[in-house]
CSV table of C-alpha atoms in Angstrom, one decimal:
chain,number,residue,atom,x,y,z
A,211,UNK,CA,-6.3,-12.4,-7.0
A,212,UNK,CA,-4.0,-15.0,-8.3
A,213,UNK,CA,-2.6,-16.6,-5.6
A,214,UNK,CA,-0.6,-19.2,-7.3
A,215,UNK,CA,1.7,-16.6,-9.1
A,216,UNK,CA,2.0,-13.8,-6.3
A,217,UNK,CA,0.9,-13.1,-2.7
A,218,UNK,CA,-2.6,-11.4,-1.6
A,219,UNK,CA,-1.6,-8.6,0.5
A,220,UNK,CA,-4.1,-7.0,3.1
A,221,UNK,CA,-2.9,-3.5,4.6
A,222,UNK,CA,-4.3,-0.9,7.3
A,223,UNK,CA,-3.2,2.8,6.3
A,224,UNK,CA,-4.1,4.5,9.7
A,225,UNK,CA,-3.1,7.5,8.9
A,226,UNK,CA,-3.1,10.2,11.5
A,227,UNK,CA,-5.1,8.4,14.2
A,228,UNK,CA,-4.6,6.3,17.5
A,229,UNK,CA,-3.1,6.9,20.1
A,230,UNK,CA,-0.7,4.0,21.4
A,231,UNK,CA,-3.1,3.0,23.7
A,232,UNK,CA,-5.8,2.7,21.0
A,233,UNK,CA,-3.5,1.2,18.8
A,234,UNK,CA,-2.5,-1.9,20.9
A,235,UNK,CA,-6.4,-2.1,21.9
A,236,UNK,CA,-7.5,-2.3,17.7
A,237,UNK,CA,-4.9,-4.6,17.6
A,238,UNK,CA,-5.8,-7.0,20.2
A,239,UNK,CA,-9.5,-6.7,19.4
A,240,UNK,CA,-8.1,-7.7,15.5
A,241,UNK,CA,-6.3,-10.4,16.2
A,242,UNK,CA,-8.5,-12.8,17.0
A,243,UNK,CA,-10.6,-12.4,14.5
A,244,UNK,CA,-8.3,-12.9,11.9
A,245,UNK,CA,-6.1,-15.7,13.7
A,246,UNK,CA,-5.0,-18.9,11.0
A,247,UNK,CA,-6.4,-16.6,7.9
A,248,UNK,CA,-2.9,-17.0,6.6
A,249,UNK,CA,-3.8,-17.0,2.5
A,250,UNK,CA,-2.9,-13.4,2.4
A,251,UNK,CA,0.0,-11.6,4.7
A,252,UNK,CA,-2.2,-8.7,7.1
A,253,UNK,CA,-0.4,-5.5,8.1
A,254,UNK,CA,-1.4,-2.6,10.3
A,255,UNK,CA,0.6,0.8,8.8
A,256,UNK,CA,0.6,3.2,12.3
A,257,UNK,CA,2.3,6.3,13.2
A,258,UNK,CA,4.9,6.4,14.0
A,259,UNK,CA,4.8,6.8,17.9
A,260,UNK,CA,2.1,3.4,17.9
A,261,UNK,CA,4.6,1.4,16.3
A,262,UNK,CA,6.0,0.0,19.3
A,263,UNK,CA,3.2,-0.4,21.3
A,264,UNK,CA,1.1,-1.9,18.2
A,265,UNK,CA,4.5,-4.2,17.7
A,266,UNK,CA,3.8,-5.3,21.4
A,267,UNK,CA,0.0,-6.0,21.0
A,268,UNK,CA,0.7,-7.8,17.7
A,269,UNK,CA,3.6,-10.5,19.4
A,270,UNK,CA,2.5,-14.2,18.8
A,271,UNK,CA,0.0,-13.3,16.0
A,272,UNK,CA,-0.5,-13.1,12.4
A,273,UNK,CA,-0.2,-9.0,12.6
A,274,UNK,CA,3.0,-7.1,10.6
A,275,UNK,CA,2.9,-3.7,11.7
A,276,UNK,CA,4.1,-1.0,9.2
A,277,UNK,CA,5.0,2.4,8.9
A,278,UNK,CA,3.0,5.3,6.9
A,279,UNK,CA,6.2,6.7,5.1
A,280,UNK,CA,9.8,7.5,5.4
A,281,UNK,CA,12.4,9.7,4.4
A,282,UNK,CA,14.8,9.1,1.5
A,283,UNK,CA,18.3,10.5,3.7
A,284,UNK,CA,20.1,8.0,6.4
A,285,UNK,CA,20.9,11.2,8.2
A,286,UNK,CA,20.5,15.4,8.3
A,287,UNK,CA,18.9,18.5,8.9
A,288,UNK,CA,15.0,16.9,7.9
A,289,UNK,CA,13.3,18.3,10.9
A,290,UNK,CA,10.5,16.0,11.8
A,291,UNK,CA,10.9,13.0,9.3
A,292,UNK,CA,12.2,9.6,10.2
A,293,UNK,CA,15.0,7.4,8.2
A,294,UNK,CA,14.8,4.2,7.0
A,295,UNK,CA,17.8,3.3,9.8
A,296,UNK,CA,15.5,4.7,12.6
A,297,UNK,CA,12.1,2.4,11.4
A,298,UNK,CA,14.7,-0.5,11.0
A,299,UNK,CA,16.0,-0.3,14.5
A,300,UNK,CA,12.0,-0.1,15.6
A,301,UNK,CA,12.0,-3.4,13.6
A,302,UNK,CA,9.4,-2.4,11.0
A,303,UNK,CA,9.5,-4.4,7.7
A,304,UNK,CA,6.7,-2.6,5.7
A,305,UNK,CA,6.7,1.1,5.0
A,306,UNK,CA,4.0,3.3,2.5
A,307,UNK,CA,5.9,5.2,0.4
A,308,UNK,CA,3.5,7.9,-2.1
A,309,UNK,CA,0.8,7.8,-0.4
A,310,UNK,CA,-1.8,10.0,-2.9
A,311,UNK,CA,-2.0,12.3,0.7
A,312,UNK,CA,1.4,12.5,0.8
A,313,UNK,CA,1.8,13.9,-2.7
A,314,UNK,CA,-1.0,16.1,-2.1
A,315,UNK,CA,-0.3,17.7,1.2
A,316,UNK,CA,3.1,17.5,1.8
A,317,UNK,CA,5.1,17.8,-1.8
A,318,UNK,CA,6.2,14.6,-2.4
A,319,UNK,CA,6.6,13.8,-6.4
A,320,UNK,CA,7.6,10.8,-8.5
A,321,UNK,CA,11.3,11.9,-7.9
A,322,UNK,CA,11.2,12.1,-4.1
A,323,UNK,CA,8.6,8.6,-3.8
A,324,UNK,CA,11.6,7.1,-5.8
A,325,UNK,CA,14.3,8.1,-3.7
A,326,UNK,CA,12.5,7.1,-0.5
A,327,UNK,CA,11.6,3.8,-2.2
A,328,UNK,CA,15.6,3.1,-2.8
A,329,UNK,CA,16.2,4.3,0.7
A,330,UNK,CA,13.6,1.8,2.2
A,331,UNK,CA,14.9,-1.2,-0.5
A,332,UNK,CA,18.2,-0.5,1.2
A,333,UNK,CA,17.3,-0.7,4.4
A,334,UNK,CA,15.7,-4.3,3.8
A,335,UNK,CA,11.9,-3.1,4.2
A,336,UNK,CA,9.2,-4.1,1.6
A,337,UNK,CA,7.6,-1.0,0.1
A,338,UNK,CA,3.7,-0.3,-0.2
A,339,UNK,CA,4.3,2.3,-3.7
A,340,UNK,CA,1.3,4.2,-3.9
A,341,UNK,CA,0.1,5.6,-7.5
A,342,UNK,CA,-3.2,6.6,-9.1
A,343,UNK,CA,-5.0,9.6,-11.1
A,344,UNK,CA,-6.8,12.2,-9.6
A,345,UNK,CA,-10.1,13.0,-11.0
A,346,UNK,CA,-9.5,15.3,-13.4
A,347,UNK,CA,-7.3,13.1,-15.3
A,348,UNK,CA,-9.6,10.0,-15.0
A,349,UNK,CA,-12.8,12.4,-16.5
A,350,UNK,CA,-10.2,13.3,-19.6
A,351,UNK,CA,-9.7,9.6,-20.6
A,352,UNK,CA,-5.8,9.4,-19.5
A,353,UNK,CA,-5.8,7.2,-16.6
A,354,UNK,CA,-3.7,4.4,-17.9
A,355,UNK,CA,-0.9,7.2,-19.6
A,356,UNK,CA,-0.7,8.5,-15.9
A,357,UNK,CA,-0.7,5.6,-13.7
A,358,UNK,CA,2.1,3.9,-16.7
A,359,UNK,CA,4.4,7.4,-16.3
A,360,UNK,CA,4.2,6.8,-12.4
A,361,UNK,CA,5.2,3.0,-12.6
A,362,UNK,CA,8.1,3.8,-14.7
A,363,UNK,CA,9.3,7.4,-12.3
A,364,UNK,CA,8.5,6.0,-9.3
A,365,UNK,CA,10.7,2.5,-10.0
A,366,UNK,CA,13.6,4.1,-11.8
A,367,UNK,CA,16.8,2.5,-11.3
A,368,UNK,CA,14.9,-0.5,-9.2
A,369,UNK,CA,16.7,-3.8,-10.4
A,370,UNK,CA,14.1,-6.8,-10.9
A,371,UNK,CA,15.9,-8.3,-7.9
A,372,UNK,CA,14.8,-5.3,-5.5
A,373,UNK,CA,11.5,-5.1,-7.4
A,374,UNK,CA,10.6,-8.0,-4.7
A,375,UNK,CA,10.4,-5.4,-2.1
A,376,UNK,CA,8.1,-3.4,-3.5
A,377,UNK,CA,4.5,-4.4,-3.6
A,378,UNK,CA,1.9,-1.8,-5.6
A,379,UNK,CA,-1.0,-0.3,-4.1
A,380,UNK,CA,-3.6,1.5,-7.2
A,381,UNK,CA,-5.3,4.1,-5.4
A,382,UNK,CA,-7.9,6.2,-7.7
A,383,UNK,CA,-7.1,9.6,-5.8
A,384,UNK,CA,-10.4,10.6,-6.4
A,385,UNK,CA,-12.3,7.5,-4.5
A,386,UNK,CA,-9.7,8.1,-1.0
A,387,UNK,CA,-11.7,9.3,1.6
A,388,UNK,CA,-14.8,10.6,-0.6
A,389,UNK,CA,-16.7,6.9,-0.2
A,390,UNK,CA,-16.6,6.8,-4.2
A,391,UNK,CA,-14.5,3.4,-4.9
A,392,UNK,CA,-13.8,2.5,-8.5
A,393,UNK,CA,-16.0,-0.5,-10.1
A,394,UNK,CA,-14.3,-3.4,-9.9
A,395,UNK,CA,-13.9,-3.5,-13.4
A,396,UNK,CA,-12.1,-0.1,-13.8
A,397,UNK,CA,-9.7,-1.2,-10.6
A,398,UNK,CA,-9.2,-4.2,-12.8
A,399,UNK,CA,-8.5,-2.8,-15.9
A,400,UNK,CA,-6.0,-0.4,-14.5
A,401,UNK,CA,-4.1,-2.8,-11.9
A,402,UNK,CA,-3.9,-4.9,-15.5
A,403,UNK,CA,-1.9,-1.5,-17.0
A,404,UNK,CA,0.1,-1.4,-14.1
A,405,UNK,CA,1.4,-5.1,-15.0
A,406,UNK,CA,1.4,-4.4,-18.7
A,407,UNK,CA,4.3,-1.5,-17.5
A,408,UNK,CA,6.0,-3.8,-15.5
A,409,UNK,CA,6.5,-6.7,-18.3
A,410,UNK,CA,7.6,-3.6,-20.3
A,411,UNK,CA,10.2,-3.0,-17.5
A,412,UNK,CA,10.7,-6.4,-16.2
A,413,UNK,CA,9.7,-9.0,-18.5
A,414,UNK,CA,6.6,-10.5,-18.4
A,415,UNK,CA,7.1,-13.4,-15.9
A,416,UNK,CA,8.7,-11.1,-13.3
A,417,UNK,CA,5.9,-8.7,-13.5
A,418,UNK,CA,3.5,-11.3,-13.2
A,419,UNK,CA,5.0,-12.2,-9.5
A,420,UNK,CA,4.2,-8.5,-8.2
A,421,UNK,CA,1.6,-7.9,-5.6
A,422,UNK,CA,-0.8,-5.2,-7.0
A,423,UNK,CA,-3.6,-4.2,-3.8
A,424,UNK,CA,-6.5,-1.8,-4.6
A,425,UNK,CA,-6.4,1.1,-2.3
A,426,UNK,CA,-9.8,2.9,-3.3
A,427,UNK,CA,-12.0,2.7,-0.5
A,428,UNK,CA,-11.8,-0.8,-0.1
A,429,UNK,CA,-14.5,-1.8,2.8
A,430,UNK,CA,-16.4,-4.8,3.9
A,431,UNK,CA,-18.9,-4.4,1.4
A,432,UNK,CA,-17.4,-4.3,-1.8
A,433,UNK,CA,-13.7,-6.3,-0.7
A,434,UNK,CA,-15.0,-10.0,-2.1
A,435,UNK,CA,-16.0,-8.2,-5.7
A,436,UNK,CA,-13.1,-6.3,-6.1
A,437,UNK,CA,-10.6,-9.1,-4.9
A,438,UNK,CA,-12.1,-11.2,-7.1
A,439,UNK,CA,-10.5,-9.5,-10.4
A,440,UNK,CA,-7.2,-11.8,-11.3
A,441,UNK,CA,-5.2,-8.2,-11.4
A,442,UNK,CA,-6.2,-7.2,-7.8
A,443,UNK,CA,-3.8,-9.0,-5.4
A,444,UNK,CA,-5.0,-7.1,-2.1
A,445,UNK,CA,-6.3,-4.1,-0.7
A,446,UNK,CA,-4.2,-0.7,1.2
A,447,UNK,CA,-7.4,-0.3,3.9
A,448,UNK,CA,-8.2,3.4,4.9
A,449,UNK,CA,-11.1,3.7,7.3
A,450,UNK,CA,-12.3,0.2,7.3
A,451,UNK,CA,-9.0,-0.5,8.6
A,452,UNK,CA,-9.6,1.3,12.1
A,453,UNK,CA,-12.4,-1.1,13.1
A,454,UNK,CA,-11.7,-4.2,13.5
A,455,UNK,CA,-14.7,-6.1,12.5
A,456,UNK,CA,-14.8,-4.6,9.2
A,457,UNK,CA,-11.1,-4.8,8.5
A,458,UNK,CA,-11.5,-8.8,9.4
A,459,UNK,CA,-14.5,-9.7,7.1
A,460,UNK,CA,-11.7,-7.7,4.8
A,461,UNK,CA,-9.5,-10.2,5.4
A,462,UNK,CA,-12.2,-13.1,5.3
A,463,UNK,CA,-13.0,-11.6,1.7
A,464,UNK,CA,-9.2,-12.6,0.7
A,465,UNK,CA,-9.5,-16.0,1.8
């Protein structure tokens, strides 16, 4: 982390669990255990039908609460997805957007994860971007060609202005839900290409100001070594992030 030059960012991905009664309930049992750790900003990403009832839990604490993703159209025949107008009117300010799970299961590419990062930009939310090689392409030696095409596809047409709504989540697609988590010296080495693309893009001092979390398998275990890498401004929390304990000594890590 470098917190002088950028902001440590700790994130919950829930992904398809809790209920809104369990929601609020992980919430409240969170709060308190991360209440005045403000050296890093701590979000809870929920489904969309928690949001308003972890919003409700979260009032008068340190807690944002997020969305898991979001479609690029204001309006239309998209049966089932949810605009960037809607999650603004539910008052959410962070939204994932490429989640490796998303790309997997449901189609999304660099093209689509683009247009729904404009569409959140737009709408005034800051954007988790999600990007990292499977496991095939880590074992063939092109990690840092991959995760450099998906900076540049994924950010096309994003002005250095709206770049500060964007903050960058490397998740190695082969370490999400397997238990495997990159060493920190291989999440290091490619949250550093990540910036290199950036400075490419953006200049040097603008890419320098970007929030780059680790979204691996980030636990409670390995969160202090990994956070300690001066390219690794935060973590996008998968499992760890459902109990509250662990998501907490998380947190503790980024102090």
């Amino acid at each position: 982390m470098n917190p002088a030059k950028r902001r440590t960012v700790i994130a919950g991905n829930w992904k398809m669990n809790m209920t809104p009664a369990e929601a609020a309930a992980l919430v409240r049992e969170t709060a308190p255990l991360v209440a005045g750790k403000d050296n890093c900003d701590i979000i809870f990403c929920a489904p969309y039908v928690d949001i308003a009832a972890a919003q409700e839990a979260a009032k008068g604490t340190n807690i944002k609460i997020g969305a898991e993703n979001v479609h690029f159209a204001e309006a239309g025949a998209y049966t089932g997805e949810i605009s960037a107008k809607m999650l603004g009117a539910c008052g959410v300010d962070y939204v994932i957007v490429g989640h490796s799970e998303r790309r997997q299961y449901f189609g999304e590419t660099d093209e689509t994860v683009n247009l729904r990062t404009k569409a959140a930009i737009a709408a005034g939310m800051t954007v988790i971007l999600c990007l990292g090689e499977v496991k095939e392409q880590r074992l063939a030696g092109i990690t840092d060609e991959v995760v450099a095409m998906q900076t540049k596809l994924d950010l096309a047409g994003i002005s250095a202005e709206e770049l500060k709504q964007v903050i960058i989540a490397y998740e190695p697609v082969w370490a999400i839900g397997t238990g495997l988590t990159a060493t920190p010296e291989q999440a290091e080495e490619t949250c550093a290409v990540i910036r290199a693309t950036l400075a490419k893009l953006y200049g040097e001092e603008v890419a320098e100001t970007v929030t780059i979390q680790y979204g691996g398998s980030m636990n409670d275990k390995n969160a202090a070594e990994l956070l300690a890498k001066p390219n690794v401004d935060g973590g996008l929390i998968g499992g760890a992030s459902l109990k509250a304990a662990a998501f907490a000594a998380i947190v503790d890590a980024a102090q």
